[in-house]
Amino acid sequence: MDCLPFPLYPGESLSGNPKPLQVLEANTANRVKAARDFEETDSEGKVVKRIAGDEWLEEGPKTYYPHVCKEVMGTITAQFVQENEALKLRAVNTFVDRTGVERKVGSEWLWSQFGTYMPSVDETVVEVVGAEILSETRAIHVRCVNEFKDRFGVERKPGDVWLVTHKEAETYIATPNEEMLKQIQLLVLNRKQYCTLLDPYDATSKTNKNGVRKLIQGPTKFFLNPGERLEDGCAKDVHVLMADEALLLEALEAHTDSTGTRREAGDLWMISGPCEYTPPVELRVKERRRAMPMHAYEGVYIRCLKTGTVRAQMGPTSYMLQPEEELWEKELSPQIENLLTTCGTMTAHTRKKDNKNTMRDKTRVVIYSVPHNSVCQIFDYKKKTSRCVPGPDMVCLNPDEEFTVISLSGGKPKVPNVIKTLACFLGPDFMTDNIRVETADHARLELQLSYNWRFEVDQHDADECKKVFSVPDFVGDSCKAIASRIRGSCAGVSFDNFHKNSSSIIRHAVFGSKETLLSGGRPVEVGSTVSVGGTEVKVAKIDGMTLELADGRKVSDLEGVEVVAGGERAPVVAGKWPNSALIFPTNGLVINNVDIQSVEPVDQKTKDSLMKSVQLAIHITTQGQEAQAKQRATEEEQKARGELESQLIRDKASSEKERMELLRLKAESQAIETTGAQRAEAQAASEAAKVEAESMVLLAQKKAEAQKIQVMNEIDLENTKNECHLQQQRELDELEVEKARELATIESEKFKKTVTSIGKETIKAIAQAGPENQVRLLKALNLQGYMVTDGSSPINLFNTAQGMTGQALAMK
């Protein structure tokens, strides 16, 4: 509203410049505070007395007129409360809220009514609280903070926790007297599942049964109550056992099982398949077992829990562990483990490599395949005995047995503990060693020797086989013994003598020698022919230094005795000949041959002088061979030249003959080529036309099939559309009929209720009111009746009175 101009009286002054009036919109308000005591009239015309310090709200929509006794503290906006939301309010002063409830200072409550909410000056909005949406698969746990009665009318004590599901409320907003602990998901168990509930909730006492276990079998679904929890934190599948499976069960408490057997706490027993098994709460499934199929060379180690004894169960069988049995792991040393993964033999080179093979199943019986012509020793540390297994064979270790690991020397020269093996090879084989010797004239030489060896033992005799393992490192010991013999022999001969007779010296040193009869540097053998006194006779027997001839004579005087062989004669003399082998009786090792692979001087001067003499001998030999080769080459050249000239003449004649044959073949080939090309072109053209025709026919068939499929699809689509349209129209018609029926029912009910509410007398009065009113109008006009007609229209006496009265009413 406009204000008229006004003057300022003496002593008056303006406080600031004129300001526009504040327009309060809807859902806004000014918070006003009384600066001093005064009275005012509110919107309802009541006189309100204000005391200094009072606060109240001036709510819009309106224009706010300031007052000298009022102080605007600020403008506030109403809060909009949406669906599934609430305002958490706190009382600033003690007052009675708009619902008529007295609120104490500091008390909190919720306002969840949909729409806008303008908080008063005695309350403040703490926060906007969202509702928890509850469904069939989600619920919540709520805990009481202060004693109160909840929305369901239940008295709650501080610390009480309860479950709220969608059956109690579709949405839930926690009040200030309670707090939401957590969301709970629906547990769904199918027919093949079960769970064990710990500390189940008792609805009668409304407490949890601490320490109690409850079995729940599917199919079912439920929410966990406060304090309840699942064993192992999840639902479990029902144990489905096959024919070769079983469950090991352990009783947790004394009870009688489903078979009527009394079980005490700690008892172990098994249930075998095929079946489905759900364990009750009085026991637990200790483990699931399956029968172990094993062939003849497979087995497992089993320990009895009652006696502690360990045994090996071997195949062929399919074995199921008994309740009082368990699998036992046999520990082996890392060295044996590595040997088993490297087929029983390991060298220094293989030990440096990373062993990436899979780990051995320690519960399985240790199996080792003993190679052919070898022996494996196994020691029983419980019985303090050993046994030998010759190959080829399979070794199965008993629980108290261990392999005997053989450590052999290797390399050149021999180094101890280079080769590790589980089986000792019996040979024949060879070993190579490098040794240094010194001759009588102090020439130092390095020899590389190779020895052929074998073990002469009876593999079928256990005691004989044990001899093989009597010397732990037979390679190192034998090489040392042989090297010692060779060094002793070489120390007594000069370098020149050793260089000429190295083979004989080494063989005599290794094998030793014996007195025998020699002929031509070779021993005289039985059956050879000798000439005694001009008579040739066969040797029947050699006894030491005496020859027993086939004619019965014995010859000990060798003068004039000669061996006849190939037309040549050689005298028989007494001499030394190396033995055939070196035998180590301790372990039966036999060295039957020595191969001298190389002889090299260690001293450089000796090596150079030896090299010079060798080169000189080679040069002389080479020159002689060159002279012989030149003479032979000259003869061969002359002979070859004559043969070449005669061969050239023969080749020319043959060439002319072949050239004529070539020309004839070319003419025939050209004729065949021309005929073949024309024939191939004609055949190719016919094949192409045939392929093109067949492809066109096939294409036409495919197009027809495609068009047929398309037409059928269109027909099916049209039929589906028609069926859907008919179904929709049918449902619409049914809805229209149902709607018309419902409307008719509603109208009839409405008319019936209207008639009932008006009453019979009222209806009668309404029906008589019209005619009686018309009669009174006619009486008022003092007319007994009248008729108006134009002579052409028929007279209607029924509506005359009504028409007249209607006109009279219109005129009035």
mmCIF file of N, CA, C and O in Angstrom, residues 559-620:
data_model
loop_
_atom_site.group_PDB
_atom_site.id
_atom_site.type_symbol
_atom_site.label_atom_id
_atom_site.label_comp_id
_atom_site.label_asym_id
_atom_site.label_seq_id
_atom_site.Cartn_x
_atom_site.Cartn_y
_atom_site.Cartn_z
ATOM 1 N N GLU A 559 114.562 -126.300 -26.165
ATOM 2 C CA GLU A 559 115.533 -126.082 -27.223
ATOM 3 C C GLU A 559 115.116 -126.855 -28.479
ATOM 4 O O GLU A 559 114.845 -128.044 -28.420
ATOM 5 N N GLY A 560 115.037 -126.113 -29.587
ATOM 6 C CA GLY A 560 114.653 -126.731 -30.861
ATOM 7 C C GLY A 560 113.152 -126.855 -31.050
ATOM 8 O O GLY A 560 112.702 -127.340 -32.089
ATOM 9 N N VAL A 561 112.359 -126.437 -30.075
ATOM 10 C CA VAL A 561 110.879 -126.507 -30.204
ATOM 11 C C VAL A 561 110.405 -125.224 -30.879
ATOM 12 O O VAL A 561 110.739 -124.113 -30.445
ATOM 13 N N GLU A 562 109.624 -125.387 -31.972
ATOM 14 C CA GLU A 562 109.115 -124.241 -32.731
ATOM 15 C C GLU A 562 107.612 -124.384 -32.942
ATOM 16 O O GLU A 562 107.096 -125.492 -33.038
ATOM 17 N N VAL A 563 106.963 -123.242 -33.047
ATOM 18 C CA VAL A 563 105.507 -123.214 -33.344
ATOM 19 C C VAL A 563 105.368 -122.960 -34.839
ATOM 20 O O VAL A 563 105.946 -121.988 -35.374
ATOM 21 N N VAL A 564 104.591 -123.818 -35.501
ATOM 22 C CA VAL A 564 104.367 -123.716 -36.941
ATOM 23 C C VAL A 564 102.988 -123.096 -37.153
ATOM 24 O O VAL A 564 101.968 -123.638 -36.694
ATOM 25 N N ALA A 565 102.964 -121.937 -37.854
ATOM 26 C CA ALA A 565 101.677 -121.262 -38.114
ATOM 27 C C ALA A 565 101.796 -120.531 -39.439
ATOM 28 O O ALA A 565 102.666 -119.651 -39.595
ATOM 29 N N GLY A 566 100.959 -120.914 -40.426
ATOM 30 C CA GLY A 566 100.935 -120.221 -41.717
ATOM 31 C C GLY A 566 102.217 -120.395 -42.500
ATOM 32 O O GLY A 566 102.621 -119.462 -43.233
ATOM 33 N N GLY A 567 102.893 -121.513 -42.351
ATOM 34 C CA GLY A 567 104.111 -121.739 -43.096
ATOM 35 C C GLY A 567 105.323 -121.099 -42.469
ATOM 36 O O GLY A 567 106.418 -121.188 -43.001
ATOM 37 N N GLU A 568 105.108 -120.415 -41.347
ATOM 38 C CA GLU A 568 106.226 -119.767 -40.668
ATOM 39 C C GLU A 568 106.485 -120.497 -39.363
ATOM 40 O O GLU A 568 105.573 -121.047 -38.754
ATOM 41 N N ARG A 569 107.759 -120.388 -38.935
ATOM 42 C CA ARG A 569 108.147 -121.076 -37.707
ATOM 43 C C ARG A 569 108.723 -120.034 -36.733
ATOM 44 O O ARG A 569 109.454 -119.123 -37.119
ATOM 45 N N ALA A 570 108.352 -120.198 -35.439
ATOM 46 C CA ALA A 570 108.864 -119.310 -34.395
ATOM 47 C C ALA A 570 109.255 -120.151 -33.213
ATOM 48 O O ALA A 570 108.500 -121.045 -32.794
ATOM 49 N N PRO A 571 110.464 -119.922 -32.645
ATOM 50 C CA PRO A 571 110.910 -120.757 -31.523
ATOM 51 C C PRO A 571 110.068 -120.490 -30.278
ATOM 52 O O PRO A 571 109.522 -119.398 -30.068
ATOM 53 N N VAL A 572 109.944 -121.479 -29.420
ATOM 54 C CA VAL A 572 109.216 -121.383 -28.158
ATOM 55 C C VAL A 572 110.223 -121.072 -27.081
ATOM 56 O O VAL A 572 111.221 -121.803 -26.923
ATOM 57 N N VAL A 573 109.991 -119.958 -26.351
ATOM 58 C CA VAL A 573 110.886 -119.553 -25.282
ATOM 59 C C VAL A 573 110.049 -119.258 -24.038
ATOM 60 O O VAL A 573 108.830 -119.070 -24.107
ATOM 61 N N ALA A 574 110.729 -119.209 -22.902
ATOM 62 C CA ALA A 574 110.056 -118.872 -21.652
ATOM 63 C C ALA A 574 110.100 -117.354 -21.469
ATOM 64 O O ALA A 574 111.135 -116.729 -21.721
ATOM 65 N N GLY A 575 109.007 -116.755 -21.057
ATOM 66 C CA GLY A 575 108.928 -115.303 -20.858
ATOM 67 C C GLY A 575 107.737 -114.917 -19.982
ATOM 68 O O GLY A 575 107.003 -115.765 -19.469
ATOM 69 N N LYS A 576 107.562 -113.570 -19.805
ATOM 70 C CA LYS A 576 106.454 -113.032 -18.993
ATOM 71 C C LYS A 576 105.377 -112.441 -19.899
ATOM 72 O O LYS A 576 105.687 -111.740 -20.865
ATOM 73 N N TRP A 577 104.124 -112.727 -19.535
ATOM 74 C CA TRP A 577 102.959 -112.233 -20.304
ATOM 75 C C TRP A 577 101.934 -111.675 -19.308
ATOM 76 O O TRP A 577 101.678 -112.262 -18.263
ATOM 77 N N PRO A 578 101.382 -110.484 -19.598
ATOM 78 C CA PRO A 578 100.421 -109.894 -18.639
ATOM 79 C C PRO A 578 99.182 -110.765 -18.464
ATOM 80 O O PRO A 578 98.742 -111.459 -19.392
ATOM 81 N N ASN A 579 98.627 -110.686 -17.234
ATOM 82 C CA ASN A 579 97.389 -111.414 -16.951
ATOM 83 C C ASN A 579 96.230 -110.834 -17.754
ATOM 84 O O ASN A 579 96.271 -109.699 -18.258
ATOM 85 N N SER A 580 95.151 -111.598 -17.839
ATOM 86 C CA SER A 580 93.997 -111.178 -18.656
ATOM 87 C C SER A 580 93.134 -110.128 -17.970
ATOM 88 O O SER A 580 92.409 -109.370 -18.628
ATOM 89 N N ALA A 581 93.190 -110.003 -16.619
ATOM 90 C CA ALA A 581 92.309 -109.061 -15.914
ATOM 91 C C ALA A 581 92.893 -108.777 -14.550
ATOM 92 O O ALA A 581 93.706 -109.526 -14.017
ATOM 93 N N LEU A 582 92.440 -107.626 -13.991
ATOM 94 C CA LEU A 582 92.747 -107.251 -12.620
ATOM 95 C C LEU A 582 91.474 -107.414 -11.798
ATOM 96 O O LEU A 582 90.442 -106.792 -12.114
ATOM 97 N N ILE A 583 91.492 -108.215 -10.767
ATOM 98 C CA ILE A 583 90.300 -108.539 -9.979
ATOM 99 C C ILE A 583 90.470 -107.973 -8.575
ATOM 100 O O ILE A 583 91.505 -108.170 -7.930
ATOM 101 N N PHE A 584 89.393 -107.239 -8.115
ATOM 102 C CA PHE A 584 89.332 -106.768 -6.728
ATOM 103 C C PHE A 584 88.404 -107.712 -5.971
ATOM 104 O O PHE A 584 87.171 -107.658 -6.158
ATOM 105 N N PRO A 585 88.940 -108.599 -5.179
ATOM 106 C CA PRO A 585 88.087 -109.625 -4.552
ATOM 107 C C PRO A 585 87.093 -109.064 -3.528
ATOM 108 O O PRO A 585 86.097 -109.711 -3.225
ATOM 109 N N THR A 586 87.353 -107.869 -2.999
ATOM 110 C CA THR A 586 86.453 -107.325 -1.967
ATOM 111 C C THR A 586 85.043 -107.113 -2.509
ATOM 112 O O THR A 586 84.050 -107.495 -1.883
ATOM 113 N N ASN A 587 84.945 -106.509 -3.673
ATOM 114 C CA ASN A 587 83.620 -106.234 -4.243
ATOM 115 C C ASN A 587 83.380 -106.928 -5.571
ATOM 116 O O ASN A 587 82.339 -106.707 -6.201
ATOM 117 N N GLY A 588 84.341 -107.753 -6.043
ATOM 118 C CA GLY A 588 84.142 -108.490 -7.291
ATOM 119 C C GLY A 588 84.337 -107.655 -8.532
ATOM 120 O O GLY A 588 83.888 -108.051 -9.617
ATOM 121 N N LEU A 589 85.014 -106.484 -8.429
ATOM 122 C CA LEU A 589 85.244 -105.636 -9.598
ATOM 123 C C LEU A 589 86.370 -106.234 -10.430
ATOM 124 O O LEU A 589 87.410 -106.627 -9.916
ATOM 125 N N VAL A 590 86.161 -106.281 -11.759
ATOM 126 C CA VAL A 590 87.126 -106.842 -12.698
ATOM 127 C C VAL A 590 87.464 -105.782 -13.723
ATOM 128 O O VAL A 590 86.571 -105.239 -14.399
ATOM 129 N N ILE A 591 88.781 -105.478 -13.845
ATOM 130 C CA ILE A 591 89.283 -104.585 -14.909
ATOM 131 C C ILE A 591 89.882 -105.489 -15.973
ATOM 132 O O ILE A 591 90.898 -106.156 -15.742
ATOM 133 N N ASN A 592 89.287 -105.538 -17.148
ATOM 134 C CA ASN A 592 89.718 -106.497 -18.155
ATOM 135 C C ASN A 592 90.402 -105.856 -19.351
ATOM 136 O O ASN A 592 90.820 -106.560 -20.280
ATOM 137 N N ASN A 593 90.547 -104.544 -19.392
ATOM 138 C CA ASN A 593 91.239 -103.929 -20.525
ATOM 139 C C ASN A 593 91.654 -102.516 -20.141
ATOM 140 O O ASN A 593 90.998 -101.853 -19.328
ATOM 141 N N VAL A 594 92.763 -102.067 -20.751
ATOM 142 C CA VAL A 594 93.256 -100.704 -20.561
ATOM 143 C C VAL A 594 93.483 -100.094 -21.941
ATOM 144 O O VAL A 594 94.176 -100.695 -22.787
ATOM 145 N N ASP A 595 92.903 -98.923 -22.173
ATOM 146 C CA ASP A 595 93.069 -98.226 -23.447
ATOM 147 C C ASP A 595 93.860 -96.951 -23.182
ATOM 148 O O ASP A 595 93.444 -96.085 -22.390
ATOM 149 N N ILE A 596 95.016 -96.849 -23.835
ATOM 150 C CA ILE A 596 95.863 -95.658 -23.680
ATOM 151 C C ILE A 596 95.404 -94.640 -24.711
ATOM 152 O O ILE A 596 95.698 -94.761 -25.908
ATOM 153 N N GLN A 597 94.687 -93.629 -24.264
ATOM 154 C CA GLN A 597 94.124 -92.652 -25.185
ATOM 155 C C GLN A 597 95.112 -91.560 -25.553
ATOM 156 O O GLN A 597 95.094 -91.063 -26.692
ATOM 157 N N SER A 598 95.946 -91.162 -24.631
ATOM 158 C CA SER A 598 96.943 -90.133 -24.958
ATOM 159 C C SER A 598 98.090 -90.194 -23.961
ATOM 160 O O SER A 598 97.895 -90.574 -22.801
ATOM 161 N N VAL A 599 99.299 -89.819 -24.475
ATOM 162 C CA VAL A 599 100.499 -89.702 -23.645
ATOM 163 C C VAL A 599 101.137 -88.374 -24.008
ATOM 164 O O VAL A 599 101.596 -88.187 -25.149
ATOM 165 N N GLU A 600 101.158 -87.444 -23.084
ATOM 166 C CA GLU A 600 101.707 -86.117 -23.345
ATOM 167 C C GLU A 600 102.696 -85.759 -22.251
ATOM 168 O O GLU A 600 102.393 -85.931 -21.062
ATOM 169 N N PRO A 601 103.876 -85.254 -22.646
ATOM 170 C CA PRO A 601 104.835 -84.802 -21.636
ATOM 171 C C PRO A 601 104.300 -83.578 -20.907
ATOM 172 O O PRO A 601 103.672 -82.693 -21.504
ATOM 173 N N VAL A 602 104.606 -83.502 -19.646
ATOM 174 C CA VAL A 602 104.204 -82.343 -18.852
ATOM 175 C C VAL A 602 105.198 -81.218 -19.053
ATOM 176 O O VAL A 602 104.805 -80.047 -19.170
ATOM 177 N N ASP A 603 106.521 -81.551 -19.157
ATOM 178 C CA ASP A 603 107.563 -80.553 -19.334
ATOM 179 C C ASP A 603 107.534 -80.061 -20.774
ATOM 180 O O ASP A 603 107.477 -80.857 -21.713
ATOM 181 N N GLN A 604 107.617 -78.736 -20.971
ATOM 182 C CA GLN A 604 107.530 -78.163 -22.305
ATOM 183 C C GLN A 604 108.742 -78.523 -23.157
ATOM 184 O O GLN A 604 108.617 -78.771 -24.360
ATOM 185 N N LYS A 605 109.943 -78.587 -22.550
ATOM 186 C CA LYS A 605 111.150 -78.948 -23.313
ATOM 187 C C LYS A 605 111.048 -80.365 -23.842
ATOM 188 O O LYS A 605 111.374 -80.656 -24.995
ATOM 189 N N THR A 606 110.609 -81.261 -23.004
ATOM 190 C CA THR A 606 110.435 -82.649 -23.444
ATOM 191 C C THR A 606 109.393 -82.732 -24.549
ATOM 192 O O THR A 606 109.544 -83.489 -25.519
ATOM 193 N N LYS A 607 108.352 -81.967 -24.402
ATOM 194 C CA LYS A 607 107.283 -81.968 -25.412
ATOM 195 C C LYS A 607 107.821 -81.448 -26.744
ATOM 196 O O LYS A 607 107.525 -82.010 -27.814
ATOM 197 N N ASP A 608 108.677 -80.395 -26.713
ATOM 198 C CA ASP A 608 109.211 -79.834 -27.953
ATOM 199 C C ASP A 608 110.164 -80.811 -28.646
ATOM 200 O O ASP A 608 110.107 -80.997 -29.867
ATOM 201 N N SER A 609 111.059 -81.425 -27.862
ATOM 202 C CA SER A 609 111.996 -82.378 -28.469
ATOM 203 C C SER A 609 111.271 -83.578 -29.040
ATOM 204 O O SER A 609 111.614 -84.083 -30.117
ATOM 205 N N LEU A 610 110.250 -84.046 -28.330
ATOM 206 C CA LEU A 610 109.455 -85.168 -28.855
ATOM 207 C C LEU A 610 108.746 -84.773 -30.125
ATOM 208 O O LEU A 610 108.667 -85.553 -31.082
ATOM 209 N N MET A 611 108.265 -83.542 -30.172
ATOM 210 C CA MET A 611 107.569 -83.072 -31.355
ATOM 211 C C MET A 611 108.523 -82.997 -32.553
ATOM 212 O O MET A 611 108.159 -83.363 -33.683
ATOM 213 N N LYS A 612 109.783 -82.544 -32.301
ATOM 214 C CA LYS A 612 110.760 -82.462 -33.393
ATOM 215 C C LYS A 612 111.091 -83.832 -33.959
ATOM 216 O O LYS A 612 111.150 -84.029 -35.184
ATOM 217 N N SER A 613 111.337 -84.797 -33.075
ATOM 218 C CA SER A 613 111.669 -86.138 -33.562
ATOM 219 C C SER A 613 110.499 -86.744 -34.319
ATOM 220 O O SER A 613 110.676 -87.401 -35.357
ATOM 221 N N VAL A 614 109.334 -86.499 -33.855
ATOM 222 C CA VAL A 614 108.152 -87.032 -34.556
ATOM 223 C C VAL A 614 108.004 -86.375 -35.914
ATOM 224 O O VAL A 614 107.716 -87.031 -36.930
ATOM 225 N N GLN A 615 108.215 -85.045 -35.957
ATOM 226 C CA GLN A 615 108.091 -84.347 -37.239
ATOM 227 C C GLN A 615 109.156 -84.805 -38.228
ATOM 228 O O GLN A 615 108.886 -84.931 -39.433
ATOM 229 N N LEU A 616 110.410 -85.072 -37.736
ATOM 230 C CA LEU A 616 111.459 -85.560 -38.624
ATOM 231 C C LEU A 616 111.124 -86.929 -39.207
ATOM 232 O O LEU A 616 111.305 -87.164 -40.408
ATOM 233 N N ALA A 617 110.612 -87.804 -38.360
ATOM 234 C CA ALA A 617 110.223 -89.133 -38.858
ATOM 235 C C ALA A 617 109.094 -89.024 -39.866
ATOM 236 O O ALA A 617 109.081 -89.719 -40.900
ATOM 237 N N ILE A 618 108.173 -88.118 -39.584
ATOM 238 C CA ILE A 618 107.060 -87.929 -40.521
ATOM 239 C C ILE A 618 107.566 -87.366 -41.836
ATOM 240 O O ILE A 618 107.103 -87.772 -42.923
ATOM 241 N N HIS A 619 108.544 -86.434 -41.778
ATOM 242 C CA HIS A 619 109.074 -85.827 -43.006
ATOM 243 C C HIS A 619 109.763 -86.878 -43.867
ATOM 244 O O HIS A 619 109.566 -86.909 -45.094
ATOM 245 N N ILE A 620 110.595 -87.720 -43.244
ATOM 246 C CA ILE A 620 111.301 -88.769 -44.006
ATOM 247 C C ILE A 620 110.287 -89.721 -44.643
ATOM 248 O O ILE A 620 110.399 -90.089 -45.817
#
